[in-house]
Structures are given as structure tokens and as C-alpha cells.
Amino acid sequence: MAGTGRPEQPDGDGSGAFLRCFGRQLKLFREQAGLTQAELGARLGYGEDQVSAVEQGRRIPKPFLIDTADEVLAAGGVLAAMKEEVARTRYPAFFRDAARLEAEAVELHVYDTHIVNGLLQTDEYARAVFSMRRPLLDEETIEQRVTARLARQEVMDRRPAPLMSFVIEEVALRRPVGGAAVLREQLAQLVEIGLKRNVEIQVMPTSREEHAGLAGPFTLIETTAQRSVAYVEVQNVSRLQTEREKVRELEAQYGIIRAQALTPRESLAFVEKLLGDG
């Protein structure tokens, strides 16, 4: 029945089991330290209900909580050693490998068709995107996904800075995801990010008669190990393409797409005009 979608359940990839395992470890160290959930929460700066949720595997703990708990409970690095794997559970299963490669990329080149890419999204735009997901996501999952998406954006300010380019379909910049005010804030952020020296943003006008990207969006990743990878995703089904011939085809396709789009300077002027018209 329409409108009655159930909240998304934990990914069926073992992430729920891993969080429960971490929770049991946390509970074991807490009990060995002779602390109640309320007492541990007070030392960590969290509420008793939050500690309980982490111990039951219902809440993904933030890195600060893990590091502080490891220190407070004298866990000897056992909890801290699980931090990276815990962080990976913030992403849906189909995106985790891509997120890992993205974080260590020296180059990222992205073509998007329906929405602004997650690396460019504002907090409210990202929240609106996740709120529209079907089946519905519960509120806690939405907040986890928003936090994870914003954390991904730290790659832009990494040193040395990766070279990044984005080609975005014009229609994505006109779609009022979250409402007019949210879109306006998103457009303003695009202008700001587009001024970064290591980032180039281009707009693909809807009026273009020739278009090399009709097969859909994709991302090209060049890692620190000089490994070229392509990431393709549709309807929560994703694939990391590592075969050189396939990656080369997408690299050639992206080059044509960039040539057909507005230049970075023309694109920023286009976005600024959309802001003015709004």
C-alpha cells in the first residue's frame, strides 16, 4: 500500500552483527570498570539512553565516543581498534568499498544526472535526499547517513588536495529538493566550492543536442597507489569496475562529456544566475 513503507532495516551484510559485537565489548569493559551506563555516559558526555543504544547495537557510535570510552575504560586499544570498521557501517553496504577508495583518492571525476553529488551537498539537501528514499529510512538512519555524507567531504580539504571535477546536469540544479530555500543554499555552496583551486564544477545544459552521458552517472577514482577505478550505481545496486579496458572507456566518455558541458567559468556564472533568478 502506498505511503506505508517500513523503515529500512540494517543492511544484510553483517553490519548489524558487528555493531552488536562492539556493543557487547563496550558493555564488558564497562562492567569490568564497575560503572553503570549512566556513570559511563556522564564521563563520555552522553546520556544513559545513548550508551544503552550503543551497547545494544542500535546506535552507531561516533569516533570520539569510541576513543574516549577506550581511554576511560582502560580498554588498551581494543575498542579504538574497531573504530574504522564501525565508521564503515555508517554507509549503506553497496557504497562502502567506494567510500574507502574515495577517501584515499588523488583524483575524483564525477558525472551526475538526478541530484547534486554527495560530496557537494549541504546538510539540509542531504537530509532531504535521504528523507525521500523508498523504502523509508528511519530518522536515526537518516541522521547517520547525513553525518557520514558530510564527513566524506573532508577529502576536499585534505593535504595534498586531490584534483576533483564534477559535471552536473542542468535539471539537477533546477530540481527543488527539500524546497526552494534548501535548493538556494545548495546552489550557493556550489559557487563556494567551485572557487576552490582543486575543484572544477561544470554544468551540462539540457539544450545540448549531442550528449555522451546518456547511459547514466558514474565516478572515476585515481588512488594513491596509481590505481584507476570506476564506480557505477543505480537503484542501490553498485559496481566497482577495475578492468582497465572498461575504465578507459569511461575515462574517454567523461572527457567528451566535459567538452560538451559549459566551462567551469561559464558554469559558475550559470549557477549564480540561477541564484539570482530564485
Short mmCIF file of C-alpha atoms in Angstrom, two decimals:
data_model
loop_
_atom_site.label_atom_id
_atom_site.label_comp_id
_atom_site.label_asym_id
_atom_site.label_seq_id
_atom_site.Cartn_x
_atom_site.Cartn_y
_atom_site.Cartn_z
CA MET A 1 0.00 0.00 0.00
CA ALA A 2 1.36 3.43 -0.93
CA GLY A 3 2.70 5.54 1.88
CA THR A 4 3.19 2.66 4.31
CA GLY A 5 6.81 1.78 3.59
CA ARG A 6 8.63 0.30 6.56
CA PRO A 7 11.83 1.90 7.84
CA GLU A 8 14.94 0.39 6.30
CA GLN A 9 16.33 -2.49 8.30
CA PRO A 10 20.08 -2.90 8.89
CA ASP A 11 21.97 -3.94 5.79
CA GLY A 12 22.06 -7.70 5.42
CA ASP A 13 25.86 -7.75 5.23
CA GLY A 14 26.79 -8.37 8.85
CA SER A 15 26.99 -4.69 9.86
CA GLY A 16 24.22 -5.12 12.43
CA ALA A 17 26.01 -8.13 13.92
CA PHE A 18 29.28 -6.18 14.03
CA LEU A 19 27.65 -3.27 15.90
CA ARG A 20 26.14 -5.71 18.41
CA CYS A 21 29.58 -7.27 18.86
CA PHE A 22 31.10 -3.84 19.51
CA GLY A 23 28.27 -3.11 21.95
CA ARG A 24 28.98 -6.29 23.89
CA GLN A 25 32.66 -5.40 24.09
CA LEU A 26 31.79 -1.94 25.40
CA LYS A 27 29.42 -3.43 27.99
CA LEU A 28 32.08 -5.93 29.10
CA PHE A 29 34.70 -3.23 29.67
CA ARG A 30 32.12 -1.01 31.41
CA GLU A 31 31.13 -3.77 33.82
CA GLN A 32 34.79 -4.63 34.49
CA ALA A 33 35.30 -0.96 35.39
CA GLY A 34 32.36 -1.14 37.80
CA LEU A 35 30.40 1.61 36.03
CA THR A 36 26.70 1.85 35.28
CA GLN A 37 25.51 3.05 31.88
CA ALA A 38 24.62 6.40 33.45
CA GLU A 39 28.07 6.75 35.05
CA LEU A 40 29.86 5.91 31.81
CA GLY A 41 27.60 8.30 29.91
CA ALA A 42 28.47 11.10 32.32
CA ARG A 43 32.19 10.54 31.75
CA LEU A 44 31.74 10.44 27.98
CA GLY A 45 29.34 13.38 27.77
CA TYR A 46 26.46 11.18 26.61
CA GLY A 47 23.11 10.20 28.10
CA GLU A 48 22.38 6.81 29.66
CA ASP A 49 19.96 6.01 26.83
CA GLN A 50 22.68 6.68 24.24
CA VAL A 51 25.14 4.35 25.96
CA SER A 52 22.41 1.71 26.17
CA ALA A 53 21.65 2.07 22.45
CA VAL A 54 25.33 1.60 21.56
CA GLU A 55 25.65 -1.45 23.79
CA GLN A 56 22.61 -3.00 22.14
CA GLY A 57 23.97 -2.30 18.65
CA ARG A 58 21.11 0.07 17.85
CA ARG A 59 23.26 3.19 17.51
CA ILE A 60 26.49 3.77 15.59
CA PRO A 61 28.98 5.37 18.00
CA LYS A 62 30.97 8.35 16.85
CA PRO A 63 34.80 8.13 16.74
CA PHE A 64 35.08 10.50 19.72
CA LEU A 65 32.91 8.22 21.86
CA ILE A 66 34.98 5.17 20.91
CA ASP A 67 38.32 6.86 21.65
CA THR A 68 37.11 8.33 24.93
CA ALA A 69 35.49 5.07 26.05
CA ASP A 70 38.69 3.17 25.28
CA GLU A 71 40.61 5.59 27.50
CA VAL A 72 38.05 5.84 30.32
CA LEU A 73 37.55 2.06 30.48
CA ALA A 74 41.27 1.25 30.12
CA ALA A 75 40.43 -0.99 27.18
CA GLY A 76 44.02 -0.97 25.97
CA GLY A 77 43.13 -0.04 22.40
CA VAL A 78 40.64 -2.87 21.89
CA LEU A 79 37.70 -0.53 21.32
CA ALA A 80 39.76 2.00 19.34
CA ALA A 81 40.94 -0.77 17.03
CA MET A 82 37.32 -1.29 15.95
CA LYS A 83 36.76 2.38 15.13
CA GLU A 84 37.43 2.19 11.40
CA GLU A 85 35.11 -0.77 10.90
CA VAL A 86 32.43 0.91 12.99
CA ALA A 87 32.71 4.01 10.80
CA ARG A 88 32.17 1.90 7.68
CA THR A 89 28.76 0.81 8.98
CA ARG A 90 27.59 4.42 8.57
CA TYR A 91 27.45 3.81 4.83
CA PRO A 92 24.98 1.52 3.06
CA ALA A 93 26.63 -1.78 2.19
CA PHE A 94 26.67 -1.13 -1.55
CA PHE A 95 28.79 2.02 -1.13
CA ARG A 96 31.38 1.04 1.47
CA ASP A 97 34.18 -0.06 -0.85
CA ALA A 98 33.70 3.05 -2.99
CA ALA A 99 33.79 5.27 0.12
CA ARG A 100 37.11 3.74 1.15
CA LEU A 101 38.66 4.36 -2.28
CA GLU A 102 37.18 7.86 -2.44
CA ALA A 103 38.81 8.79 0.87
CA GLU A 104 42.28 7.92 -0.44
CA ALA A 105 41.84 9.30 -3.95
CA VAL A 106 44.32 11.65 -5.59
CA GLU A 107 41.80 12.35 -8.38
CA LEU A 108 38.00 12.19 -8.43
CA HIS A 109 35.89 12.88 -11.51
CA VAL A 110 32.12 12.67 -11.25
CA TYR A 111 29.18 12.85 -13.65
CA ASP A 112 25.73 13.27 -12.04
CA THR A 113 22.28 13.35 -13.57
CA HIS A 114 19.47 13.50 -11.00
CA ILE A 115 20.82 15.25 -7.90
CA VAL A 116 23.87 17.19 -6.77
CA ASN A 117 26.66 14.80 -5.81
CA GLY A 118 27.02 13.85 -2.15
CA LEU A 119 30.48 15.42 -1.96
CA LEU A 120 28.90 18.79 -2.79
CA GLN A 121 25.71 18.58 -0.75
CA THR A 122 24.68 20.82 2.13
CA ASP A 123 23.38 19.35 5.37
CA GLU A 124 19.73 20.10 4.58
CA TYR A 125 19.95 18.99 0.95
CA ALA A 126 21.45 15.66 2.02
CA ARG A 127 18.75 15.23 4.67
CA ALA A 128 16.06 15.89 2.07
CA VAL A 129 17.60 13.33 -0.31
CA PHE A 130 17.65 10.62 2.35
CA SER A 131 14.14 11.53 3.51
CA MET A 132 12.84 10.80 0.02
CA ARG A 133 14.29 7.29 -0.07
CA ARG A 134 11.88 4.42 -0.59
CA PRO A 135 11.57 2.15 1.31
CA LEU A 136 11.58 4.78 4.03
CA LEU A 137 14.60 5.26 6.25
CA ASP A 138 14.00 5.78 9.97
CA GLU A 139 15.09 9.10 11.48
CA GLU A 140 18.16 7.67 13.20
CA THR A 141 19.39 6.11 9.96
CA ILE A 142 18.83 9.39 8.11
CA GLU A 143 20.94 11.27 10.66
CA GLN A 144 23.67 8.63 10.45
CA ARG A 145 23.72 8.82 6.67
CA VAL A 146 23.80 12.65 6.68
CA THR A 147 26.69 12.65 9.16
CA ALA A 148 28.59 10.12 7.06
CA ARG A 149 27.96 12.05 3.84
CA LEU A 150 29.22 15.31 5.31
CA ALA A 151 32.27 13.51 6.72
CA ARG A 152 33.12 12.35 3.19
CA GLN A 153 33.53 15.99 2.17
CA GLU A 154 36.68 16.27 4.27
CA VAL A 155 38.51 14.81 1.26
CA MET A 156 38.26 18.24 -0.40
CA ASP A 157 40.41 19.87 2.24
CA ARG A 158 42.92 17.06 2.57
CA ARG A 159 46.59 17.88 2.04
CA PRO A 160 47.83 17.29 -0.54
CA ALA A 161 44.50 18.21 -2.08
CA PRO A 162 43.03 15.76 -4.60
CA LEU A 163 42.14 17.01 -8.07
CA MET A 164 38.35 16.92 -8.40
CA SER A 165 35.89 17.66 -11.18
CA PHE A 166 32.11 17.40 -11.38
CA VAL A 167 29.75 17.57 -14.34
CA ILE A 168 26.15 18.10 -13.24
CA GLU A 169 23.06 18.01 -15.41
CA GLU A 170 21.19 21.33 -15.50
CA VAL A 171 17.95 19.64 -14.43
CA ALA A 172 19.58 18.57 -11.15
CA LEU A 173 20.32 22.22 -10.38
CA ARG A 174 16.71 23.21 -11.00
CA ARG A 175 15.04 20.40 -9.04
CA PRO A 176 13.93 21.92 -5.69
CA VAL A 177 14.98 19.02 -3.49
CA GLY A 178 13.84 19.91 0.03
CA GLY A 179 12.17 23.09 -1.19
CA ALA A 180 13.26 26.38 -2.73
CA ALA A 181 15.22 27.56 0.31
CA VAL A 182 17.20 24.31 0.54
CA LEU A 183 17.98 24.43 -3.18
CA ARG A 184 19.11 28.04 -2.94
CA GLU A 185 21.51 27.18 -0.11
CA GLN A 186 22.79 24.26 -2.16
CA LEU A 187 23.43 26.44 -5.20
CA ALA A 188 25.28 28.95 -3.06
CA GLN A 189 27.50 26.15 -1.74
CA LEU A 190 28.26 25.04 -5.30
CA VAL A 191 29.54 28.51 -6.10
CA GLU A 192 31.71 28.49 -2.98
CA ILE A 193 33.15 25.04 -3.67
CA GLY A 194 33.63 25.86 -7.34
CA LEU A 195 36.09 28.57 -6.36
CA LYS A 196 38.45 26.07 -4.73
CA ARG A 197 41.66 25.65 -6.73
CA ASN A 198 41.46 21.85 -6.73
CA VAL A 199 37.77 21.65 -7.74
CA GLU A 200 36.13 22.28 -11.10
CA ILE A 201 32.35 22.21 -11.50
CA GLN A 202 30.68 22.12 -14.90
CA VAL A 203 27.03 22.23 -15.93
CA MET A 204 25.63 20.15 -18.77
CA PRO A 205 22.87 22.26 -20.37
CA THR A 206 19.60 20.48 -21.11
CA SER A 207 19.61 22.11 -24.54
CA ARG A 208 22.66 20.17 -25.75
CA GLU A 209 21.80 18.15 -28.86
CA GLU A 210 24.86 15.92 -28.51
CA HIS A 211 25.44 14.18 -25.20
CA ALA A 212 27.92 11.39 -24.40
CA GLY A 213 26.49 10.67 -20.94
CA LEU A 214 23.06 9.27 -21.74
CA ALA A 215 23.94 5.90 -20.19
CA GLY A 216 23.88 7.45 -16.71
CA PRO A 217 26.09 8.74 -13.88
CA PHE A 218 29.48 7.38 -12.83
CA THR A 219 32.59 8.26 -10.86
CA LEU A 220 36.26 7.88 -11.82
CA ILE A 221 38.75 7.39 -9.00
CA GLU A 222 42.54 7.51 -9.12
CA THR A 223 44.04 6.20 -5.87
CA THR A 224 47.35 6.95 -4.18
CA ALA A 225 48.52 3.55 -5.44
CA GLN A 226 48.01 4.82 -9.03
CA ARG A 227 45.05 2.53 -9.42
CA SER A 228 42.22 3.67 -11.71
CA VAL A 229 38.72 2.58 -10.71
CA ALA A 230 35.24 3.41 -11.98
CA TYR A 231 32.18 3.37 -9.71
CA VAL A 232 28.68 2.97 -11.14
CA GLU A 233 25.48 2.94 -9.09
CA VAL A 234 21.78 2.68 -9.88
CA GLN A 235 18.84 1.80 -7.62
CA ASN A 236 21.19 0.87 -4.75
CA VAL A 237 22.97 -1.62 -6.99
CA SER A 238 26.60 -0.68 -7.43
CA ARG A 239 29.74 -1.91 -9.11
CA LEU A 240 33.39 -1.04 -8.83
CA GLN A 241 34.94 -1.51 -12.25
CA THR A 242 38.67 -2.25 -12.15
CA GLU A 243 39.24 -3.81 -15.56
CA ARG A 244 41.48 -1.36 -17.40
CA GLU A 245 39.62 -1.54 -20.70
CA LYS A 246 36.27 -0.76 -19.08
CA VAL A 247 37.73 2.08 -17.01
CA ARG A 248 39.42 3.54 -20.07
CA GLU A 249 36.09 3.59 -21.92
CA LEU A 250 34.50 5.61 -19.13
CA GLU A 251 37.51 7.93 -18.97
CA ALA A 252 37.11 8.66 -22.69
CA GLN A 253 33.39 9.15 -22.21
CA TYR A 254 33.97 11.59 -19.35
CA GLY A 255 36.39 13.60 -21.47
CA ILE A 256 33.71 14.04 -24.13
CA ILE A 257 31.10 14.93 -21.51
CA ARG A 258 33.35 17.66 -20.12
CA ALA A 259 33.95 19.02 -23.62
CA GLN A 260 30.20 19.17 -24.26
CA ALA A 261 29.39 20.89 -20.95
CA LEU A 262 29.82 24.55 -20.07
CA THR A 263 33.32 25.51 -18.99
CA PRO A 264 33.95 25.88 -15.23
CA ARG A 265 33.78 29.68 -15.50
CA GLU A 266 30.59 29.57 -17.59
CA SER A 267 29.13 27.04 -15.16
CA LEU A 268 29.72 29.22 -12.09
CA ALA A 269 28.07 32.11 -13.93
CA PHE A 270 25.15 29.80 -14.77
CA VAL A 271 24.71 28.78 -11.11
CA GLU A 272 24.96 32.41 -9.98
CA LYS A 273 22.23 33.29 -12.47
CA LEU A 274 20.02 30.56 -11.05
CA LEU A 275 20.59 32.06 -7.62
CA GLY A 276 19.68 35.50 -8.91
CA ASP A 277 16.54 34.20 -10.58
CA GLY A 278 15.49 32.49 -7.36
#
